[in-house]
Amino acid sequence: MLAADMPLKNMDRQTAASSSQRTHVKNMPDVLLINPLSIFRNVSEKSNLRNYKVSGVKTGVWPPLGLMYIAAELRKSGISVGILDAFAKEYSLDQTLEAIRREEPRIIGISAATPQIRGAYQLASEIKRQFGRNILVCLGGPHVSSDPQFMDRVDCFDFAVLGESELEFPGIVKDLLNGGVPERIYRSDPPVDLDALSVPDRSEFDINDYFKTEQPCFTVITSRGCPYKCIFCSRAAITDKVRYRSPESVLDEIGRCLERWGRTLVFLDDTFGMSRLHATRILEGIIDRAYDLRWTCNTRAHLIDRDFIDLMKRSGCYMLLFGVESGSEHLRNQILKKHVSDEAIRNAVSLCKEFGILSGLYFMLGFPGETRKEMEKTVNMGKDLGVDLITVHPTAIYPGSQLQKTLQEERGIDINAYWTEYAKGTLSFEEIPSVYIPEEMDLRYIQEARKRAYRKFYFRPSVIWAHLKNDMASLKDLKRDAVIAVNLFRHGKTSKDLK
């Protein structure tokens, strides 16, 4: 009988006692939520996918907001829960398993985006090997939510919960703790009233796990969902329904975070400012409450005008990041379905300069029908517009995206099956056709285009001087920018996360 078929009350261990008995035992939660590494290194492994580090300098790692939301709902339901961020702690597989052994949870929930699916599979396999039916293992997160059939191709997870699962997961857990048999897949309806959700509890996180070399910051979401239909994004496979938190609940959360996590805020909305009225009320509230903030967000160029950016500046905005993707307006709008004009991008960048706000552009290389001439427009766009920073990546093909469907229809390639074999370790990352390669190009051409884009942009005297001026007050920032510069020069990329 599979572990998924075993009622939890029949598990052959003393610790499979009632939840009420366990809540009095320190470090013995009923549920342990885990954010895994992309790959655990102390296992024989073909792939070379790496953690988000730049020559030893950790970058862009924040406490897992999604797991915090789920943990808060579990606690509200009277279920004891812990969170282990193995990714931030850079735990080996053995260290992660030892932490599980200390905690003795009855259910483990592993959340994984597609780049983490190998680490999630490694961890789940070892949990089942070492703990057998004593622990039920759940998979959640973007990968399985975008490709539910993943569960048909693997057997190390007892069950999966799809979508935004804060409301459904506590009921599932209670049933399993009382001896219920897990279904293979549970589907969640996205919460409609975001204010009804418990506020994430950040108290158990060690700030030093996240900001050893950078200034502390905290993350907040003001909305969920995205109405746009970009072909490379898998968001719609989960839900594209847009919902907003009340400005008051957002402002209250910001106030609590300021007490411990510093004054730098990152809004993690898919697109901040989709509703001008909603964003305006939040930013006016920041000003009215006299919060000493500096904040940044992802947004879209066509949402920016003079009145809005003036309010952004007065409320503490120091940087705006725009998803431009391609330097070709035709490709961006007709193929990618971005519906953002060159004029809107130029206007947004110009306003950022006028109001003293840093501007950054996200670019991607490799789309259906893209020509070398169009790709060269992307290579040069950041430099030509004079923005403050750029990121450039080959276009990754993720489950649930329109691009994934296009690849299967046009070339007969089932990328989901490839990701599954990668998760199992039977394929290396390099063997996955995970980057869209236009006709008459190859991966090497795209990689060289990325190198050109970074070198043309970052090795200009004006950019070097601007970074040196900013770094003079901080040895940490100077070290970070130095190692990034070395990677840009040697490898044509800012980090060694994905090849």
mmCIF file of N, CA, C and O in Angstrom, residues 31 100 131 140 235 485:
data_model
loop_
_atom_site.group_PDB
_atom_site.id
_atom_site.type_symbol
_atom_site.label_atom_id
_atom_site.label_comp_id
_atom_site.label_asym_id
_atom_site.label_seq_id
_atom_site.Cartn_x
_atom_site.Cartn_y
_atom_site.Cartn_z
ATOM 1 N N VAL A 31 2.720 20.354 11.295
ATOM 2 C CA VAL A 31 3.031 20.618 9.891
ATOM 3 C C VAL A 31 4.341 21.399 9.813
ATOM 4 O O VAL A 31 4.549 22.360 10.565
ATOM 5 N N ILE A 100 14.225 18.069 10.005
ATOM 6 C CA ILE A 100 12.957 17.339 10.009
ATOM 7 C C ILE A 100 12.934 16.336 11.155
ATOM 8 O O ILE A 100 11.928 16.185 11.863
ATOM 9 N N PHE A 131 11.828 8.173 6.379
ATOM 10 C CA PHE A 131 10.740 8.215 7.357
ATOM 11 C C PHE A 131 9.541 7.364 6.948
ATOM 12 O O PHE A 131 8.621 7.168 7.741
ATOM 13 N N GLY A 140 3.207 21.729 -3.191
ATOM 14 C CA GLY A 140 2.424 22.882 -3.614
ATOM 15 C C GLY A 140 3.314 23.856 -4.364
ATOM 16 O O GLY A 140 4.492 23.591 -4.590
ATOM 17 N N ARG A 235 1.212 32.470 -14.996
ATOM 18 C CA ARG A 235 0.316 32.934 -13.925
ATOM 19 C C ARG A 235 -1.141 32.554 -14.189
ATOM 20 O O ARG A 235 -1.874 32.133 -13.290
ATOM 21 N N ALA A 485 30.371 42.750 -11.433
ATOM 22 C CA ALA A 485 31.114 43.229 -12.601
ATOM 23 C C ALA A 485 32.010 42.133 -13.170
ATOM 24 O O ALA A 485 32.119 41.977 -14.390
#
